[in-house]
PDB file of C-alpha atoms in Angstrom:
ATOM      1  CA  MET K   1     218.432  95.304  60.166  1.00 64.00           C
ATOM      2  CA  ARG K   2     218.683  92.072  62.166  1.00 57.00           C
ATOM      3  CA  VAL K   3     221.960  91.162  63.849  1.00 61.00           C
ATOM      4  CA  LEU K   4     221.948  87.381  64.211  1.00 57.00           C
ATOM      5  CA  LYS K   5     224.181  86.077  66.955  1.00 54.00           C
ATOM      6  CA  THR K   6     225.250  83.141  64.778  1.00 53.00           C
ATOM      7  CA  TYR K   7     227.031  85.573  62.452  1.00 58.00           C
ATOM      8  CA  LEU K   8     228.458  87.751  65.218  1.00 63.00           C
ATOM      9  CA  SER K   9     232.007  86.951  66.272  1.00 64.00           C
ATOM     10  CA  LEU K  10     232.469  87.112  70.030  1.00 64.00           C
ATOM     11  CA  SER K  11     235.897  88.584  69.340  1.00 75.00           C
ATOM     12  CA  ILE K  12     234.286  91.772  68.019  1.00 84.00           C
ATOM     13  CA  PRO K  13     233.487  94.159  70.908  1.00 90.00           C
ATOM     14  CA  LEU K  14     230.042  95.715  71.083  1.00 92.00           C
ATOM     15  CA  GLU K  15     231.772  99.092  70.924  1.00 93.00           C
ATOM     16  CA  GLU K  16     232.304  98.214  67.256  1.00 92.00           C
ATOM     17  CA  VAL K  17     229.061  96.330  66.585  1.00 92.00           C
ATOM     18  CA  VAL K  18     226.699  99.079  67.790  1.00 94.00           C
ATOM     19  CA  PRO K  19     228.375 101.898  65.793  1.00 96.00           C
ATOM     20  CA  ALA K  20     228.398  99.622  62.731  1.00 93.00           C
ATOM     21  CA  CYS K  21     224.636  99.138  63.029  1.00 93.00           C
ATOM     22  CA  ASN K  22     224.206 102.890  63.368  1.00 96.00           C
ATOM     23  CA  PHE K  23     226.354 103.430  60.264  1.00 95.00           C
ATOM     24  CA  VAL K  24     223.985 101.228  58.267  1.00 94.00           C
ATOM     25  CA  ILE K  25     221.048 103.332  59.461  1.00 95.00           C
ATOM     26  CA  GLU K  26     222.842 106.614  58.728  1.00 96.00           C
ATOM     27  CA  GLN K  27     223.538 105.425  55.170  1.00 95.00           C
ATOM     28  CA  GLY K  28     219.822 104.802  54.655  1.00 95.00           C
ATOM     29  CA  TRP K  29     220.308 101.055  54.195  1.00 94.00           C
ATOM     30  CA  ALA K  30     218.042 100.269  57.157  1.00 94.00           C
ATOM     31  CA  PHE K  31     215.592 102.170  59.338  1.00 94.00           C
ATOM     32  CA  TYR K  32     216.254 100.403  62.640  1.00 92.00           C
ATOM     33  CA  TRP K  33     218.397  97.642  64.036  1.00 92.00           C
ATOM     34  CA  ALA K  34     217.496  94.665  66.185  1.00 90.00           C
ATOM     35  CA  THR K  35     219.072  91.487  67.514  1.00 87.00           C
ATOM     36  CA  SER K  36     218.366  87.792  67.065  1.00 85.00           C
ATOM     37  CA  GLU K  37     219.097  85.031  69.563  1.00 80.00           C
ATOM     38  CA  TRP K  38     221.019  87.380  71.863  1.00 84.00           C
ATOM     39  CA  SER K  39     221.071  86.778  75.601  1.00 81.00           C
ATOM     40  CA  ALA K  40     219.551  89.351  77.949  1.00 81.00           C
ATOM     41  CA  ARG K  41     223.039  90.259  79.127  1.00 83.00           C
ATOM     42  CA  GLU K  42     224.268  90.889  75.579  1.00 87.00           C
ATOM     43  CA  ILE K  43     221.210  93.020  74.812  1.00 87.00           C
ATOM     44  CA  GLU K  44     221.732  95.011  77.999  1.00 88.00           C
ATOM     45  CA  GLU K  45     225.386  95.586  77.186  1.00 91.00           C
ATOM     46  CA  ALA K  46     224.527  96.741  73.659  1.00 91.00           C
ATOM     47  CA  TYR K  47     221.925  99.127  75.034  1.00 91.00           C
ATOM     48  CA  HIS K  48     224.397 100.702  77.450  1.00 92.00           C
ATOM     49  CA  VAL K  49     227.070 100.979  74.748  1.00 95.00           C
ATOM     50  CA  ALA K  50     224.574 102.838  72.534  1.00 95.00           C
ATOM     51  CA  GLU K  51     223.655 105.174  75.373  1.00 93.00           C
ATOM     52  CA  LYS K  52     227.288 105.838  76.272  1.00 95.00           C
ATOM     53  CA  LEU K  53     228.160 106.664  72.659  1.00 96.00           C
ATOM     54  CA  ASN K  54     224.896 108.568  72.093  1.00 96.00           C
ATOM     55  CA  LEU K  55     223.821 106.158  69.348  1.00 97.00           C
ATOM     56  CA  ILE K  56     220.519 104.604  68.263  1.00 94.00           C
ATOM     57  CA  THR K  57     219.601 101.652  70.470  1.00 91.00           C
ATOM     58  CA  LEU K  58     218.188  98.354  69.267  1.00 90.00           C
ATOM     59  CA  VAL K  59     214.400  98.166  69.095  1.00 87.00           C
ATOM     60  CA  ALA K  60     213.609  94.432  69.203  1.00 85.00           C
ATOM     61  CA  GLU K  61     214.902  90.908  69.764  1.00 85.00           C
ATOM     62  CA  GLN K  62     214.006  87.966  67.554  1.00 84.00           C
ATOM     63  CA  CYS K  63     213.973  84.679  69.439  1.00 76.00           C
ATOM     64  CA  GLN K  64     212.529  81.195  69.222  1.00 74.00           C
ATOM     65  CA  HIS K  65     209.413  80.561  71.269  1.00 63.00           C
ATOM     66  CA  GLN K  66     207.612  77.235  71.368  1.00 59.00           C
ATOM     67  CA  TYR K  67     206.412  74.701  73.894  1.00 56.00           C
ATOM     68  CA  VAL K  68     207.607  71.579  72.096  1.00 49.00           C
ATOM     69  CA  PHE K  69     211.238  71.051  72.994  1.00 40.00           C
ATOM     70  CA  ASN K  70     211.685  72.447  76.490  1.00 39.00           C
ATOM     71  CA  SER K  71     212.147  69.533  78.921  1.00 37.00           C
ATOM     72  CA  LEU K  72     210.670  67.036  76.459  1.00 39.00           C
ATOM     73  CA  PHE K  73     214.084  65.697  75.525  1.00 36.00           C
ATOM     74  CA  SER K  74     217.023  64.747  77.682  1.00 34.00           C
ATOM     75  CA  SER K  75     219.737  64.188  75.073  1.00 35.00           C
ATOM     76  CA  ASP K  76     222.616  66.647  74.927  1.00 33.00           C
ATOM     77  CA  ALA K  77     221.853  67.294  71.261  1.00 33.00           C
ATOM     78  CA  HIS K  78     218.647  69.052  72.238  1.00 34.00           C
ATOM     79  CA  ASP K  79     219.644  70.511  75.584  1.00 30.00           C
ATOM     80  CA  SER K  80     222.012  73.012  73.967  1.00 27.00           C
ATOM     81  CA  SER K  81     219.206  74.799  72.131  1.00 26.00           C
ATOM     82  CA  GLY K  82     215.776  73.377  72.812  1.00 29.00           C
ATOM     83  CA  MET K  83     215.831  74.073  76.528  1.00 24.00           C
ATOM     84  CA  PHE K  84     215.752  77.805  75.777  1.00 31.00           C
ATOM     85  CA  TYR K  85     212.670  77.751  73.584  1.00 60.00           C
ATOM     86  CA  ARG K  86     210.541  78.755  76.561  1.00 66.00           C
ATOM     87  CA  GLU K  87     213.226  79.834  79.007  1.00 65.00           C
ATOM     88  CA  ARG K  88     214.488  82.796  76.995  1.00 66.00           C
ATOM     89  CA  PRO K  89     211.236  84.593  76.034  1.00 62.00           C
ATOM     90  CA  GLU K  90     209.346  83.695  79.221  1.00 67.00           C
ATOM     91  CA  LYS K  91     212.122  83.930  81.810  1.00 66.00           C
ATOM     92  CA  GLU K  92     215.255  85.647  80.534  1.00 68.00           C
ATOM     93  CA  TYR K  93     213.231  88.295  78.665  1.00 66.00           C
ATOM     94  CA  GLU K  94     210.659  88.712  81.415  1.00 67.00           C
ATOM     95  CA  ARG K  95     208.394  91.757  81.317  1.00 58.00           C
ATOM     96  CA  PRO K  96     210.469  94.029  83.601  1.00 59.00           C
ATOM     97  CA  PHE K  97     213.495  93.539  81.335  1.00 66.00           C
ATOM     98  CA  LEU K  98     211.538  94.311  78.145  1.00 64.00           C
ATOM     99  CA  CYS K  99     209.862  97.365  79.656  1.00 71.00           C
ATOM    100  CA  LYS K 100     213.117  98.704  81.050  1.00 77.00           C
ATOM    101  CA  TYR K 101     214.632  98.937  77.576  1.00 75.00           C
ATOM    102  CA  GLY K 102     211.440  99.494  75.566  1.00 75.00           C
ATOM    103  CA  LEU K 103     211.987  96.290  73.596  1.00 77.00           C
ATOM    104  CA  ALA K 104     209.633  94.074  71.639  1.00 75.00           C
ATOM    105  CA  THR K 105     210.168  90.394  70.860  1.00 78.00           C
ATOM    106  CA  THR K 106     209.694  88.914  67.396  1.00 79.00           C
ATOM    107  CA  THR K 107     209.233  85.174  67.817  1.00 77.00           C
ATOM    108  CA  PHE K 108     209.914  82.501  65.222  1.00 73.00           C
ATOM    109  CA  SER K 109     209.872  78.706  64.915  1.00 67.00           C
ATOM    110  CA  SER K 110     206.632  78.572  66.903  1.00 61.00           C
ATOM    111  CA  LEU K 111     205.795  75.228  65.314  1.00 66.00           C
ATOM    112  CA  ALA K 112     209.287  73.802  65.853  1.00 57.00           C
ATOM    113  CA  GLU K 113     209.571  73.091  62.124  1.00 50.00           C
ATOM    114  CA  GLY K 114     206.541  70.833  62.202  1.00 49.00           C
ATOM    115  CA  LEU K 115     207.320  68.984  65.417  1.00 49.00           C
ATOM    116  CA  PRO K 116     203.940  69.659  67.101  1.00 46.00           C
ATOM    117  CA  THR K 117     202.279  67.392  64.528  1.00 46.00           C
ATOM    118  CA  SER K 118     204.399  64.416  65.711  1.00 44.00           C
ATOM    119  CA  LYS K 119     205.500  63.756  62.115  1.00 50.00           C
ATOM    120  CA  SER K 120     209.135  64.522  62.885  1.00 48.00           C
ATOM    121  CA  GLY K 121     211.501  62.955  65.357  1.00 46.00           C
ATOM    122  CA  GLU K 122     211.087  60.343  68.039  1.00 46.00           C
ATOM    123  CA  GLY K 123     210.190  60.383  71.715  1.00 59.00           C
ATOM    124  CA  GLN K 124     207.214  58.759  73.389  1.00 72.00           C
ATOM    125  CA  GLU K 125     206.842  61.611  75.857  1.00 73.00           C
ATOM    126  CA  ARG K 126     206.582  64.196  73.093  1.00 73.00           C
ATOM    127  CA  ILE K 127     204.127  62.080  71.148  1.00 76.00           C
ATOM    128  CA  GLN K 128     201.937  61.619  74.227  1.00 81.00           C
ATOM    129  CA  LYS K 129     201.947  65.327  75.013  1.00 80.00           C
ATOM    130  CA  THR K 130     201.129  66.076  71.379  1.00 81.00           C
ATOM    131  CA  LYS K 131     198.106  63.777  71.568  1.00 86.00           C
ATOM    132  CA  GLU K 132     196.874  65.443  74.747  1.00 90.00           C
ATOM    133  CA  ILE K 133     197.267  68.951  73.318  1.00 87.00           C
ATOM    134  CA  THR K 134     195.495  67.747  70.170  1.00 89.00           C
ATOM    135  CA  LYS K 135     192.513  66.712  72.312  1.00 93.00           C
ATOM    136  CA  ILE K 136     192.415  70.175  73.844  1.00 94.00           C
ATOM    137  CA  ALA K 137     192.548  71.701  70.361  1.00 93.00           C
ATOM    138  CA  GLU K 138     189.716  69.478  69.168  1.00 94.00           C
ATOM    139  CA  GLY K 139     187.673  70.582  72.156  1.00 95.00           C
ATOM    140  CA  LEU K 140     188.130  74.151  70.939  1.00 95.00           C
ATOM    141  CA  GLY K 141     187.098  73.143  67.427  1.00 95.00           C
ATOM    142  CA  THR K 142     190.507  73.733  65.910  1.00 94.00           C
ATOM    143  CA  THR K 143     193.924  72.163  65.242  1.00 89.00           C
ATOM    144  CA  ILE K 144     197.020  71.787  67.375  1.00 87.00           C
ATOM    145  CA  THR K 145     198.864  74.043  64.906  1.00 85.00           C
ATOM    146  CA  ALA K 146     196.437  76.906  65.533  1.00 88.00           C
ATOM    147  CA  VAL K 147     196.623  76.337  69.291  1.00 89.00           C
ATOM    148  CA  ALA K 148     200.435  76.333  69.239  1.00 85.00           C
ATOM    149  CA  LEU K 149     200.572  79.621  67.329  1.00 86.00           C
ATOM    150  CA  ALA K 150     197.850  81.238  69.448  1.00 89.00           C
ATOM    151  CA  TRP K 151     199.630  80.059  72.592  1.00 86.00           C
ATOM    152  CA  VAL K 152     202.806  81.886  71.529  1.00 85.00           C
ATOM    153  CA  ALA K 153     200.950  85.000  70.343  1.00 85.00           C
ATOM    154  CA  GLY K 154     199.052  85.173  73.623  1.00 84.00           C
ATOM    155  CA  ASN K 155     202.189  85.274  75.733  1.00 81.00           C
ATOM    156  CA  PRO K 156     202.660  88.735  77.295  1.00 77.00           C
ATOM    157  CA  ASN K 157     206.312  88.750  76.245  1.00 76.00           C
ATOM    158  CA  ALA K 158     205.614  88.152  72.543  1.00 78.00           C
ATOM    159  CA  SER K 159     204.959  91.099  70.228  1.00 80.00           C
ATOM    160  CA  VAL K 160     205.179  89.539  66.768  1.00 82.00           C
ATOM    161  CA  VAL K 161     204.824  85.928  65.609  1.00 83.00           C
ATOM    162  CA  ILE K 162     206.575  85.081  62.345  1.00 81.00           C
ATOM    163  CA  LEU K 163     205.010  82.374  60.192  1.00 80.00           C
ATOM    164  CA  GLY K 164     206.819  80.437  57.502  1.00 76.00           C
ATOM    165  CA  THR K 165     204.391  78.768  55.122  1.00 78.00           C
ATOM    166  CA  PRO K 166     205.070  76.913  51.837  1.00 81.00           C
ATOM    167  CA  SER K 167     201.532  77.251  50.496  1.00 88.00           C
ATOM    168  CA  LYS K 168     198.424  79.419  50.578  1.00 89.00           C
ATOM    169  CA  GLU K 169     196.471  76.594  52.196  1.00 89.00           C
ATOM    170  CA  GLN K 170     198.888  76.266  55.099  1.00 84.00           C
ATOM    171  CA  LEU K 171     198.962  80.031  55.529  1.00 87.00           C
ATOM    172  CA  LEU K 172     195.169  80.090  55.917  1.00 89.00           C
ATOM    173  CA  GLN K 173     195.375  77.198  58.386  1.00 86.00           C
ATOM    174  CA  ASN K 174     197.986  79.019  60.439  1.00 86.00           C
ATOM    175  CA  LEU K 175     195.959  82.228  60.468  1.00 90.00           C
ATOM    176  CA  GLU K 176     193.213  80.304  62.277  1.00 91.00           C
ATOM    177  CA  ALA K 177     195.338  81.102  65.344  1.00 89.00           C
ATOM    178  CA  VAL K 178     193.837  84.604  65.306  1.00 91.00           C
ATOM    179  CA  LYS K 179     190.378  83.097  65.906  1.00 94.00           C
ATOM    180  CA  VAL K 180     191.715  80.679  68.509  1.00 94.00           C
ATOM    181  CA  LEU K 181     193.466  83.320  70.605  1.00 92.00           C
ATOM    182  CA  PRO K 182     190.275  84.508  72.412  1.00 94.00           C
ATOM    183  CA  LYS K 183     189.468  80.872  73.217  1.00 95.00           C
ATOM    184  CA  LEU K 184     192.644  80.432  75.239  1.00 93.00           C
ATOM    185  CA  THR K 185     191.009  81.292  78.543  1.00 95.00           C
ATOM    186  CA  PRO K 186     192.892  80.954  81.834  1.00 94.00           C
ATOM    187  CA  GLU K 187     191.220  77.572  82.256  1.00 96.00           C
ATOM    188  CA  VAL K 188     192.374  76.323  78.853  1.00 94.00           C
ATOM    189  CA  LEU K 189     195.886  77.646  79.418  1.00 90.00           C
ATOM    190  CA  GLU K 190     195.980  75.818  82.727  1.00 92.00           C
ATOM    191  CA  GLN K 191     195.005  72.595  80.955  1.00 92.00           C
ATOM    192  CA  ILE K 192     197.848  73.106  78.477  1.00 89.00           C
ATOM    193  CA  GLU K 193     200.366  73.748  81.237  1.00 86.00           C
ATOM    194  CA  GLU K 194     199.201  70.601  83.042  1.00 89.00           C
ATOM    195  CA  VAL K 195     200.147  68.657  79.938  1.00 86.00           C
ATOM    196  CA  LEU K 196     203.424  70.431  79.234  1.00 79.00           C
ATOM    197  CA  LYS K 197     204.766  70.638  82.798  1.00 79.00           C
ATOM    198  CA  ASN K 198     207.677  72.751  81.592  1.00 73.00           C
ATOM    199  CA  LYS K 199     206.749  76.315  82.529  1.00 75.00           C
ATOM    200  CA  PRO K 200     209.907  78.249  83.419  1.00 68.00           C
ATOM    201  CA  VAL K 201     210.313  79.267  87.039  1.00 68.00           C
ATOM    202  CA  LEU K 202     210.952  82.991  87.256  1.00 62.00           C
ATOM    203  CA  TYR K 203     213.901  84.432  89.099  1.00 54.00           C
ATOM    204  CA  VAL K 204     213.114  85.806  92.548  1.00 47.00           C
ATOM    205  CA  SER K 205     213.924  89.276  91.259  1.00 46.00           C
ATOM    206  CA  HIS K 206     211.134  88.893  88.705  1.00 44.00           C
ATOM    207  CA  VAL K 207     208.437  88.388  91.336  1.00 41.00           C
ATOM    208  CA  VAL K 208     207.468  92.043  91.260  1.00 42.00           C
ATOM    209  CA  ASP K 209     204.632  94.163  90.037  1.00 40.00           C
ATOM    210  CA  TRP K 210     206.001  94.542  86.528  1.00 40.00           C
ATOM    211  CA  VAL K 211     203.289  97.036  85.554  1.00 40.00           C
ATOM    212  CA  ASP K 212     204.577  99.505  88.141  1.00 41.00           C
ATOM    213  CA  LEU K 213     208.138  98.779  87.071  1.00 41.00           C
ATOM    214  CA  CYS K 214     207.285  99.611  83.470  1.00 42.00           C
ATOM    215  CA  PHE K 215     205.980 103.047  84.314  1.00 39.00           C
ATOM    216  CA  VAL K 216     208.567 104.178  86.829  1.00 40.00           C
ATOM    217  CA  GLN K 217     211.095 104.070  84.004  1.00 40.00           C
ATOM    218  CA  SER K 218     211.713 107.072  81.805  1.00 39.00           C
ATOM    219  CA  PRO K 219     208.974 107.593  79.187  1.00 39.00           C
ATOM    220  CA  VAL K 220     209.488 105.460  76.089  1.00 39.00           C
ATOM    221  CA  ASP K 221     210.254 107.294  72.861  1.00 41.00           C
ATOM    222  CA  PHE K 222     207.133 106.068  71.075  1.00 35.00           C
ATOM    223  CA  SER K 223     208.282 107.554  67.770  1.00 39.00           C
ATOM    224  CA  GLN K 224     211.085 104.989  67.857  1.00 39.00           C
ATOM    225  CA  GLN K 225     209.539 102.078  69.748  1.00 37.00           C
ATOM    226  CA  ALA K 226     205.871 101.950  68.705  1.00 36.00           C
ATOM    227  CA  ARG K 227     206.718 100.711  65.241  1.00 34.00           C
ATOM    228  CA  VAL K 228     208.011  97.355  66.450  1.00 33.00           C
ATOM    229  CA  GLY K 229     204.585  96.194  67.496  1.00 34.00           C
ATOM    230  CA  GLN K 230     204.002  96.733  71.199  1.00 35.00           C
ATOM    231  CA  VAL K 231     203.124  99.875  73.132  1.00 33.00           C
ATOM    232  CA  TRP K 232     202.011  99.859  76.743  1.00 32.00           C
ATOM    233  CA  SER K 233     199.559 102.428  78.005  1.00 33.00           C
ATOM    234  CA  SER K 234     199.657 103.394  81.671  1.00 33.00           C
ATOM    235  CA  ALA K 235     195.969 104.158  81.439  1.00 29.00           C
ATOM    236  CA  LYS K 236     194.625 100.997  79.801  1.00 32.00           C
ATOM    237  CA  LYS K 237     197.521  98.506  79.766  1.00 39.00           C
ATOM    238  CA  THR K 238     196.623  97.530  76.202  1.00 40.00           C
ATOM    239  CA  ARG K 239     198.857  95.602  73.829  1.00 42.00           C
ATOM    240  CA  THR K 240     199.074  95.421  70.046  1.00 47.00           C
ATOM    241  CA  LYS K 241     200.000  92.057  68.545  1.00 53.00           C
ATOM    242  CA  SER K 242     201.155  91.249  65.053  1.00 51.00           C
ATOM    243  CA  ILE K 243     201.428  88.012  63.110  1.00 52.00           C
ATOM    244  CA  CYS K 244     203.836  88.226  60.184  1.00 52.00           C
ATOM    245  CA  THR K 245     204.284  85.783  57.341  1.00 47.00           C
ATOM    246  CA  LEU K 246     207.363  84.974  55.303  1.00 46.00           C
TER     247      LEU K 246
END
């Protein structure tokens, strides 16, 4: 069950929201519960409420993750949402935070509803950046769409990438991202960042060895957490990724 922040009244305390989610699970209407577009603080509060009341904690957060909007626009209309499209999954949900609570992130809107193709909207800066990323994609023998999806899937903080496709043809095109992912070497990623120039700056508290931080925490209940797509091994530091389609 996904609890979308848009439909959650701020007047309802989490002491009511968390038990309600557990009630749904107890009735057999859902197996797990997760959040969508919640801030790190809200997720942390929900986690502590669940622990205090001895209830089932959330297992994942669904958030937008894309490189298109962040810092490419300056109008207030976009600042209220677009500025978080990289900030939240790459900064607010940084690895120590996710490991601390055993959470996975399910990302959506990776293609910004078609914006990477420069068919929607205005903005010379965005169009220029799109052209430059397209050149990088062509150098890899693929499309900017595949690069955009692979770029999101390759982020350490992303567990699942949700795809929304209107046709079989577009689905197959999007799945090319799986083949592109190994091609996104550190050198290629550096080229992309040189074009974007919008990589979030981490908080000082995040400049830590997050691997050590992950494993000094209490052992994760893998029977509950493994199912959401990402399990870290202290021996091999391996990660399982998933790409889902709707």
